[in-house]
Short mmCIF file of C-alpha atoms in Angstrom, two decimals:
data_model
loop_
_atom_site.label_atom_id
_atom_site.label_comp_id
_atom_site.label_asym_id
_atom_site.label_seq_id
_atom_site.Cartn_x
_atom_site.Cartn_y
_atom_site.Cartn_z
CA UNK A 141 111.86 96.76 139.65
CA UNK A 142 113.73 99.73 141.23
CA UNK A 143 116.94 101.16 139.83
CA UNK A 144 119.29 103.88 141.84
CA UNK A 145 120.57 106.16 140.39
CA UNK A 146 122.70 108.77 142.81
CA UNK A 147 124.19 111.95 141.98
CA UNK A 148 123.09 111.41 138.17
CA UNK A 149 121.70 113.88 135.81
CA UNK A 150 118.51 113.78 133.03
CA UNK A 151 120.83 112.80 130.21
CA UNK A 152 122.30 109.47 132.66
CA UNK A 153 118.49 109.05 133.57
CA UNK A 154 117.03 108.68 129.53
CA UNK A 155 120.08 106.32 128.75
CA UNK A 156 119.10 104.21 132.14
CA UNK A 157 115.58 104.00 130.44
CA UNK A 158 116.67 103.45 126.98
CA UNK A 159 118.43 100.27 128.11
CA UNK A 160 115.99 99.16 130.18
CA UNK A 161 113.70 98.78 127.29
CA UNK A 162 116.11 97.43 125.17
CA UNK A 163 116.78 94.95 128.00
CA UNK A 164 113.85 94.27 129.81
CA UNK A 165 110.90 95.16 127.05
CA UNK A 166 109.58 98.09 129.50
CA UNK A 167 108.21 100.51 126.62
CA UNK A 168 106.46 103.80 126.77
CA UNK A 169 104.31 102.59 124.17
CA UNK A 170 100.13 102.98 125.57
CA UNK A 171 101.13 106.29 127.75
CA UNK A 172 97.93 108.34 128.07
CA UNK A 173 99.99 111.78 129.82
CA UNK A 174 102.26 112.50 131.52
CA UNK A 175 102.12 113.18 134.89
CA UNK A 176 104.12 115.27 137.23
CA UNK A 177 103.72 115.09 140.66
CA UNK A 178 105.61 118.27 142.76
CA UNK A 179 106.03 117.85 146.53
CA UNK A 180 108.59 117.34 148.94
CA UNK A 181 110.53 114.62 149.74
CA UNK A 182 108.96 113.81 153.12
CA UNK A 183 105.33 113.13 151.48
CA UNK A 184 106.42 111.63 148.25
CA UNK A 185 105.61 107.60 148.48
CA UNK A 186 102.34 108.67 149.47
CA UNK A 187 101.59 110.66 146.04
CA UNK A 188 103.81 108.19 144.15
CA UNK A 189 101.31 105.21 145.98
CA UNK A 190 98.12 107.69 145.08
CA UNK A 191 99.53 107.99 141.22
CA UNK A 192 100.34 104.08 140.85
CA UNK A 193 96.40 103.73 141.46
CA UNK A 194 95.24 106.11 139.08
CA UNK A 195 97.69 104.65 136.51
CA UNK A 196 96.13 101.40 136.61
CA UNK A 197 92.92 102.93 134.55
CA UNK A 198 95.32 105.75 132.87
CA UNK A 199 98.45 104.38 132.14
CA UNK A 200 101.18 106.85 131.98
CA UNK A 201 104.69 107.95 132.89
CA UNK A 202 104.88 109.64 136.60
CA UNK A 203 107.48 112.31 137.30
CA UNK A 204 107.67 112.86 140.49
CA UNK A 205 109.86 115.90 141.61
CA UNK A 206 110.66 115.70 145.40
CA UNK A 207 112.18 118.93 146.18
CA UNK A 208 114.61 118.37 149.26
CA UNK A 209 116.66 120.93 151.12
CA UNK A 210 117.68 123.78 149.73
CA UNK A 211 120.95 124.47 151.27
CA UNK A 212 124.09 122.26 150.33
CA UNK A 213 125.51 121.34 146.85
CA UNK A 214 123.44 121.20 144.03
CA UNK A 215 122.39 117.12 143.46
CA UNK A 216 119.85 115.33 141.64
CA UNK A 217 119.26 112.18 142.77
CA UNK A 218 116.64 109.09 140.61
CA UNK A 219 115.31 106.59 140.93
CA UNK A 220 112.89 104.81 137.73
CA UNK A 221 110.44 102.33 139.43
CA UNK A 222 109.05 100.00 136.45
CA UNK A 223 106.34 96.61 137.16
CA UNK A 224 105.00 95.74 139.72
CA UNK A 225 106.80 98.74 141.78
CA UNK A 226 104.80 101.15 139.29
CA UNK A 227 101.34 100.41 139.07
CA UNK A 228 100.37 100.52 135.42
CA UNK A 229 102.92 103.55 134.68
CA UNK A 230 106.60 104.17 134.63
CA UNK A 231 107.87 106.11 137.70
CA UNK A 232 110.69 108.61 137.75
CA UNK A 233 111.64 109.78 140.98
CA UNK A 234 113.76 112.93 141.19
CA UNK A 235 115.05 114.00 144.18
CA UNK A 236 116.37 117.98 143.79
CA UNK A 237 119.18 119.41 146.53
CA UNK A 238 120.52 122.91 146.83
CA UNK A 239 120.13 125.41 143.62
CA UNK A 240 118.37 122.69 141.68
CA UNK A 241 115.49 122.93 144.19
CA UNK A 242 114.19 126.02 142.31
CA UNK A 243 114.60 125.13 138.82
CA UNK A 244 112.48 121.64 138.49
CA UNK A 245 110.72 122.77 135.41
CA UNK A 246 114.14 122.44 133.38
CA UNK A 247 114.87 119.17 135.53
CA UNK A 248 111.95 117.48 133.93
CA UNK A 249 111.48 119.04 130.55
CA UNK A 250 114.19 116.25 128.72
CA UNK A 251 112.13 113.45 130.77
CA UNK A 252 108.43 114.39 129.30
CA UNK A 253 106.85 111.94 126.90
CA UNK A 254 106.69 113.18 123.68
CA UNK A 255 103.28 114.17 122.12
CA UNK A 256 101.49 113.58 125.05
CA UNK A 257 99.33 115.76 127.56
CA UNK A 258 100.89 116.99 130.24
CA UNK A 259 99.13 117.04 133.53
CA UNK A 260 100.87 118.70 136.40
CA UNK A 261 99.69 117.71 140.38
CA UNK A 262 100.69 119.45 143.87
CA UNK A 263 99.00 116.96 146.62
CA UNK A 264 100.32 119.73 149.27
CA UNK A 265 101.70 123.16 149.12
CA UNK A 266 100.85 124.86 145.73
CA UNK A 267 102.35 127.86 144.39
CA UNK A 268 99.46 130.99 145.01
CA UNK A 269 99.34 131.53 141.32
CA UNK A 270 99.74 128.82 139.06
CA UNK A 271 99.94 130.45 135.83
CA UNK A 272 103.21 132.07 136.79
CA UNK A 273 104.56 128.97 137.89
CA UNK A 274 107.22 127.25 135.08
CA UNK A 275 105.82 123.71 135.30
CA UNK A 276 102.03 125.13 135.59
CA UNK A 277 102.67 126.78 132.02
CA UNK A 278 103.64 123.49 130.09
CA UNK A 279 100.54 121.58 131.83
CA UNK A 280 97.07 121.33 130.05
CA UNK A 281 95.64 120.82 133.53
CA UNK A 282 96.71 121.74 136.84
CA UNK A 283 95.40 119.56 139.88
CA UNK A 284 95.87 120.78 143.32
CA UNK A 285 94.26 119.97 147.07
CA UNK A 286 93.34 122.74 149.08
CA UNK A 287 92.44 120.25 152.07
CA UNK A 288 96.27 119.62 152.16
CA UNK A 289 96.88 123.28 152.74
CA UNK A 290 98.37 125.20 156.01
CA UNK A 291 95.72 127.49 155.15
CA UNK A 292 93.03 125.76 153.30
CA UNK A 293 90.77 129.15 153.47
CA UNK A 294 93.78 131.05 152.30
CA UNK A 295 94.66 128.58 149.45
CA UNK A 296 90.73 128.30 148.07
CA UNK A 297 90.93 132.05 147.52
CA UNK A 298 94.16 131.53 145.76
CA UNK A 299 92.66 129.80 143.48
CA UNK A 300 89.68 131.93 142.92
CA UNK A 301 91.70 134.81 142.22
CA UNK A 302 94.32 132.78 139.76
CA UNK A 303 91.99 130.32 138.24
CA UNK A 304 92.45 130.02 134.43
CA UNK A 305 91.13 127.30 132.10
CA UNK A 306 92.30 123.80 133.11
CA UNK A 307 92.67 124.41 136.74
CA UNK A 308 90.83 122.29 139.07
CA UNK A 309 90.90 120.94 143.11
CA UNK A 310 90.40 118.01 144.51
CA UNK A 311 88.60 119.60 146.98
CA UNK A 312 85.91 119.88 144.13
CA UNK A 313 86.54 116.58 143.54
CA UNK A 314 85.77 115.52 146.59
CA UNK A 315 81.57 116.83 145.85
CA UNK A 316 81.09 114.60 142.73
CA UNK A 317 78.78 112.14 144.88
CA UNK A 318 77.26 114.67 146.86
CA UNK A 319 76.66 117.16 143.85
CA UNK A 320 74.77 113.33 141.87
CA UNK A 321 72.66 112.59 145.18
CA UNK A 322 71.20 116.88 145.77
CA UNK A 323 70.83 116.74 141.72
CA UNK A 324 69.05 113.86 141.53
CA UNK A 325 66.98 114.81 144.73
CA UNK A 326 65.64 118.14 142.57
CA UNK A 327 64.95 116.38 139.31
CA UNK A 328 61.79 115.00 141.17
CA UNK A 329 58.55 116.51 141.27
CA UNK A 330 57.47 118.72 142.36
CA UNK A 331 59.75 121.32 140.35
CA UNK A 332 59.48 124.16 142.75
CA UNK A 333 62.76 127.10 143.50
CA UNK A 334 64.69 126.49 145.75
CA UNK A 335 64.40 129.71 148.02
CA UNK A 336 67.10 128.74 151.05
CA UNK A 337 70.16 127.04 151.56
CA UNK A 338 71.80 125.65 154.50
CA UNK A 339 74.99 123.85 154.07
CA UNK A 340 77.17 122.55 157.98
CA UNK A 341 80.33 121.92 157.53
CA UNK A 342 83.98 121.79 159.10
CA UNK A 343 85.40 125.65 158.82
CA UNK A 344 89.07 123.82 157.59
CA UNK A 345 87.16 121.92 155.12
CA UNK A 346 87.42 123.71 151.20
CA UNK A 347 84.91 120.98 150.16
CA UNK A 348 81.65 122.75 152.04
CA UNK A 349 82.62 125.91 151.17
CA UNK A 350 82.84 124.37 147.41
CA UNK A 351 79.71 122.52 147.66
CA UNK A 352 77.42 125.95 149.32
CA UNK A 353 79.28 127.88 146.47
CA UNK A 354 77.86 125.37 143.77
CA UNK A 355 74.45 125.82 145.39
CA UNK A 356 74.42 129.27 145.36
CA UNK A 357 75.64 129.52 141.57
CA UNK A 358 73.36 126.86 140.26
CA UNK A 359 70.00 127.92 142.55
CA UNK A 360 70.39 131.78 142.86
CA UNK A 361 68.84 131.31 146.32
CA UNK A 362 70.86 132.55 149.56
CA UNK A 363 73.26 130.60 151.44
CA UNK A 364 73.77 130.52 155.35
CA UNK A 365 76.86 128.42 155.98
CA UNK A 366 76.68 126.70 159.89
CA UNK A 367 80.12 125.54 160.99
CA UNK A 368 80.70 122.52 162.37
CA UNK A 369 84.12 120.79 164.62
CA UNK A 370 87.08 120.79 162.96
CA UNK A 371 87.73 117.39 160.98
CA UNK A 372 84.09 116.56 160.16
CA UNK A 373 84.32 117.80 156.60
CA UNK A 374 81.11 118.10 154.97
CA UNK A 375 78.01 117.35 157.66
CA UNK A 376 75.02 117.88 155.75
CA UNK A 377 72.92 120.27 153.31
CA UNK A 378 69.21 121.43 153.39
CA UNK A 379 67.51 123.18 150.73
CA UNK A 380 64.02 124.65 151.56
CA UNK A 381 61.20 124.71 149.21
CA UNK A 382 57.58 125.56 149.38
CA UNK A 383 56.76 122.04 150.02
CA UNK A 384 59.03 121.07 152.52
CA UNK A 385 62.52 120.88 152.73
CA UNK A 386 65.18 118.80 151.24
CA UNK A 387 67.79 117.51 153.62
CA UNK A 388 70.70 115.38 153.14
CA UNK A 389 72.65 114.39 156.35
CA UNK A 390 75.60 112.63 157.07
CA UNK A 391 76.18 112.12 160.66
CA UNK A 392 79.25 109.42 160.38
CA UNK A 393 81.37 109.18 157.40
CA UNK A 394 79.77 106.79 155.21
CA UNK A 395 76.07 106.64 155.52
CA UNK A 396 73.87 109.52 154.61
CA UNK A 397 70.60 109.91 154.55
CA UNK A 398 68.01 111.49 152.48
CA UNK A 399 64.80 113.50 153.68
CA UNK A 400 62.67 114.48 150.74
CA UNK A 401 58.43 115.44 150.91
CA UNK A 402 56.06 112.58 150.77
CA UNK A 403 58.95 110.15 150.51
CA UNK A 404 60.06 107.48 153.00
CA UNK A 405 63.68 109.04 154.30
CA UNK A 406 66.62 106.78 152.54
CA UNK A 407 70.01 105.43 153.60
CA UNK A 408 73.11 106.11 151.02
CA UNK A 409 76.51 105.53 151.05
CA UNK A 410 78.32 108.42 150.81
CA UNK A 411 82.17 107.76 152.00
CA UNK A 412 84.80 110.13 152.46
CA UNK A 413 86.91 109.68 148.48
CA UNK A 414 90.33 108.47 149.15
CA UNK A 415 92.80 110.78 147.02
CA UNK A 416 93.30 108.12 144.43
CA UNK A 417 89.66 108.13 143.24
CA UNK A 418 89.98 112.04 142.98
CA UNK A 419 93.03 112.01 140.75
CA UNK A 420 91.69 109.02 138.86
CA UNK A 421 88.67 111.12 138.45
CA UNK A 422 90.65 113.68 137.24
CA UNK A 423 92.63 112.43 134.40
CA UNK A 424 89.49 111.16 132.87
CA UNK A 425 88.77 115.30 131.48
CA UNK A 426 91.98 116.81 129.72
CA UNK A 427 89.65 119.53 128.96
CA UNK A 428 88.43 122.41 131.24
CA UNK A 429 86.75 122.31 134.14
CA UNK A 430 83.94 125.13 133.42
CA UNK A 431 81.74 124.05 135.90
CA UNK A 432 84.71 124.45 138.78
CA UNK A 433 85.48 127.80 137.30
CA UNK A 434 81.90 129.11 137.48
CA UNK A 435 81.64 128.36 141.25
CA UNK A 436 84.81 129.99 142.04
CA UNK A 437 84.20 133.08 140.06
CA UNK A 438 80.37 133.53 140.92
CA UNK A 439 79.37 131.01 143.80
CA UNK A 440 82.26 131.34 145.98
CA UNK A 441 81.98 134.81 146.95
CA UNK A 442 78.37 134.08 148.23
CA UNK A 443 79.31 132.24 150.63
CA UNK A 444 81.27 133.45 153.08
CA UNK A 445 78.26 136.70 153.77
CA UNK A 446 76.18 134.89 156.24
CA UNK A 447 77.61 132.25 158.51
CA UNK A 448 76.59 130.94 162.15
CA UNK A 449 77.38 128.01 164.33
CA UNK A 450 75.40 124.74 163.51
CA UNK A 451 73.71 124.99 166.84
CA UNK A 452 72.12 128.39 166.00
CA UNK A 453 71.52 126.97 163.01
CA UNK A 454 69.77 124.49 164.26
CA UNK A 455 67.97 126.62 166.76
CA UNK A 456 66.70 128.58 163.62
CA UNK A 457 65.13 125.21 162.40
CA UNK A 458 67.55 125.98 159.11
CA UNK A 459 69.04 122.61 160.19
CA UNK A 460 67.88 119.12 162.06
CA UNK A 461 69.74 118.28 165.09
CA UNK A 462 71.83 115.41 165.82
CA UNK A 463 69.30 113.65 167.44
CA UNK A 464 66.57 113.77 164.65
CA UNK A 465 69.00 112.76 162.32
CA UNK A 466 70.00 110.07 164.27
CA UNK A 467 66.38 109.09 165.12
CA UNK A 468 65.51 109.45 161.15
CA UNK A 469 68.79 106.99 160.38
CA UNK A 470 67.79 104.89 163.06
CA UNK A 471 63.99 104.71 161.28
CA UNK A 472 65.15 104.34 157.64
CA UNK A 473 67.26 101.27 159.01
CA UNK A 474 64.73 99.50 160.51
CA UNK A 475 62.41 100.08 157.52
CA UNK A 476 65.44 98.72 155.46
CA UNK A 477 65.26 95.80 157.34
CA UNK A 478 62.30 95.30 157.75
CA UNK A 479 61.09 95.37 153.66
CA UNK A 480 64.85 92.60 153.33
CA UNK A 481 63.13 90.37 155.60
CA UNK A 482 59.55 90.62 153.91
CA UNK A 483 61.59 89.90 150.59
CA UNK A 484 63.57 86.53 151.96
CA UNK A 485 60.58 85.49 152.91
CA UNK A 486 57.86 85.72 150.18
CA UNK A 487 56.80 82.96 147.67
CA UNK A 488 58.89 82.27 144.64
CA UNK A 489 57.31 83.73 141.66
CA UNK A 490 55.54 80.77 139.59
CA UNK A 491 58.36 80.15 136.23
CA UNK A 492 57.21 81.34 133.02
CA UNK A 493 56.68 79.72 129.45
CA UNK A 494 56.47 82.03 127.11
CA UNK A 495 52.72 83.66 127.38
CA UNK A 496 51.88 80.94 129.72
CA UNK A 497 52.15 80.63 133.77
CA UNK A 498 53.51 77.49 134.60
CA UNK A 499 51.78 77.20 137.94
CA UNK A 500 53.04 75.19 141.24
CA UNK A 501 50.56 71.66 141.18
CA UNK A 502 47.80 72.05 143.50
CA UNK A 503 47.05 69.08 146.28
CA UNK A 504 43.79 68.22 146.53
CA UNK A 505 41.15 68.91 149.38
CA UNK A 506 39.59 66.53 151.37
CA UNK A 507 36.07 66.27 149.83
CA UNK A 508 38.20 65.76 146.22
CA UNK A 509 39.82 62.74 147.21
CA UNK A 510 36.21 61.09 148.63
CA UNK A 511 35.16 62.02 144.88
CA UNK A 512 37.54 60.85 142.69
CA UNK A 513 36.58 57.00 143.30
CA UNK A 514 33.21 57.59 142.62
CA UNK A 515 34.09 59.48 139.59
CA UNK A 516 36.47 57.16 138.46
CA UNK A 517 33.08 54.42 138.89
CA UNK A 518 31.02 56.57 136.78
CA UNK A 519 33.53 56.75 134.35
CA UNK A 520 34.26 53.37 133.79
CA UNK A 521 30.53 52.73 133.37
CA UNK A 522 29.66 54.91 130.68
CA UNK A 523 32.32 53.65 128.80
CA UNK A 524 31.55 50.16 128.95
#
């Protein structure tokens, strides 16, 4: 259900809810947070779609402040989006003209849940310091996306330099499975240091510079950083150690694969995260993010003192080339295959009883069956 509400104002809007409970049962009652989503009005349906997602494992009530031009007579235009038009949450739409443009915070103060967290979200331009910023102050955590950025370079060392407890970036979010697969990869013997690091990656992607950053600060071992095209995001990582090096490579944009010492190389899935697993991700934690804030403070300023294109890189044997990757993919496939096909076509285990096998009945051989009448003879005579 949609309802319109033009040229109205916050007092108009809680009434319009009020009697929409009282008519149609719509209650706030099982809101988790709060969430307030700040953009403009050209990109809003596509955080409003990205929130009704996340609400369907946090259930909540969306603000969504769509900041619109800011010439003109000041207008604030709603719209409350409950059911099936919501997800699992109740969505306010506010649509800000002229003067109001500037002062959201007080737009959306009246339309807050009471008691509840409030979790503010900027899925494109964020303000360079967010602890300045009105709505940033009332919010226990502050989610932004440096991807979405003009500048994503420009707005990752924004938030280095104005991080405070409860910030985070879905840029970071982005790492979670490629932080599990390089952790898990180093919690296998042998436990030896790390002692290099090469991480390729797109130059307008925050997510590699993230990911070398966490590196650095968790392995104390130098980072080179290769740059790859624009638009390929995070291509792969290789960490050296005294027994060979640990490389994980993602030439396309779901499949990886996984070089470790004395192991057979392995396939993974490891997909580009659509934004509505990031936020869902996000509203999980209420509380800080130290982890995030360690890597910007400590890791981040690592890596930006050696870099190199990933074909000197490469050249350097710091990094495998396209075609061994390819060539390794192409060999971990057919191995794939090739251990399916020996499983589809082996014996079916014999059923169990218990302690006791309950094995398949046996035919007999030849020379058996020429026996058993002569047995059966034998038999029959000693018992008469």
């Amino acid at each position: 259900m949609i309802i319109d509400l033009p040229s109205t104002s916050t007092s108009a809007i809680n009434k319009a809810m009020v009697d929409l409970r009282d008519s149609g049962g719509a209650v706030a009652l099982g809101r988790v947070l709060t969430l307030v989503v700040i953009t403009d009005d050209a990109h809003a349906e596509d955080a409003i779609s990205a929130a009704n997602e996340a609400s369907r494992e946090h259930p909540c009530r969306v603000l969504v402040l769509a900041r619109g031009n800011k010439r003109g007579a000041a207008r604030l235009d709603a719209q409350i989006r409950v059911g099936g038009d919501a997800g699992a949450s109740e969505v306010i739409v506010l649509r800000a003209y002229g003067p109001l443009v500037e002062h959201g915070e007080t737009t959306i103060v009246s339309l807050l849940l009471p008691d509840a967290p409030i979790v503010a979200y900027w899925p494109g331009t964020a303000p360079d310091d967010l602890r300045t910023d009105p709505i940033g102050a009332i919010a226990q955590r502050r989610i932004t996306d440096s991807a979405e950025a003009r500048d994503p370079a420009k707005a990752l060392d924004s938030r280095r330099t104005s991080y405070r407890a409860g910030d985070t970036d879905l840029a970071w979010t982005r790492l979670t499975n490629w932080r599990a697969l390089l952790a898990a990869a180093l919690d296998q013997p042998p436990y030896e240091p790390v002692t290099s690091i090469t991480v390729a990656g797109a130059p307008d992607s925050p997510s590699t510079e993230l990911l070398a950053a966490w590196l650095a600060a968790k392995l104390k071992a130098p980072v080179v950083r290769a740059r790859t095209k624009r638009g390929t995001g995070v291509q792969s990582v290789r960490l050296e150690r005294k027994s060979g090096a640990v490389e994980l490579i993602r030439p396309e944009q779901s499949v990886a694969t996984l070089t470790q010492p004395g192991q057979p190389d392995r396939r993974l899935s490891l997909a580009r995260r659509l934004v509505k697993d990031c936020l869902s991700e996000e509203l999980r934690r209420l509380d800080p993010d130290d982890v995030y804030g360690e890597v910007l403070a400590d890791g981040l300023p690592q890596v930006n003192k050696k870099v190199m294109s990933v074909r000197d890189a490469q050249t350097a044997g710091k990094l495998s080339t396209p075609a061994a990757a390819a060539k390794r993919q192409a060999a971990a496939e057919q191995q794939s295959a090739k251990v399916s096909r020996s499983m589809k076509g082996a014996p079916p285990e014999p059923e169990r009883s218990g302690d006791l096998t309950l094995a398949a009945p046996v035919s007999p051989t030849p020379a058996a069956k020429k026996a058993a009448p002569r047995k059966r003879a034998v038999a029959k005579k000693a018992t008469a």
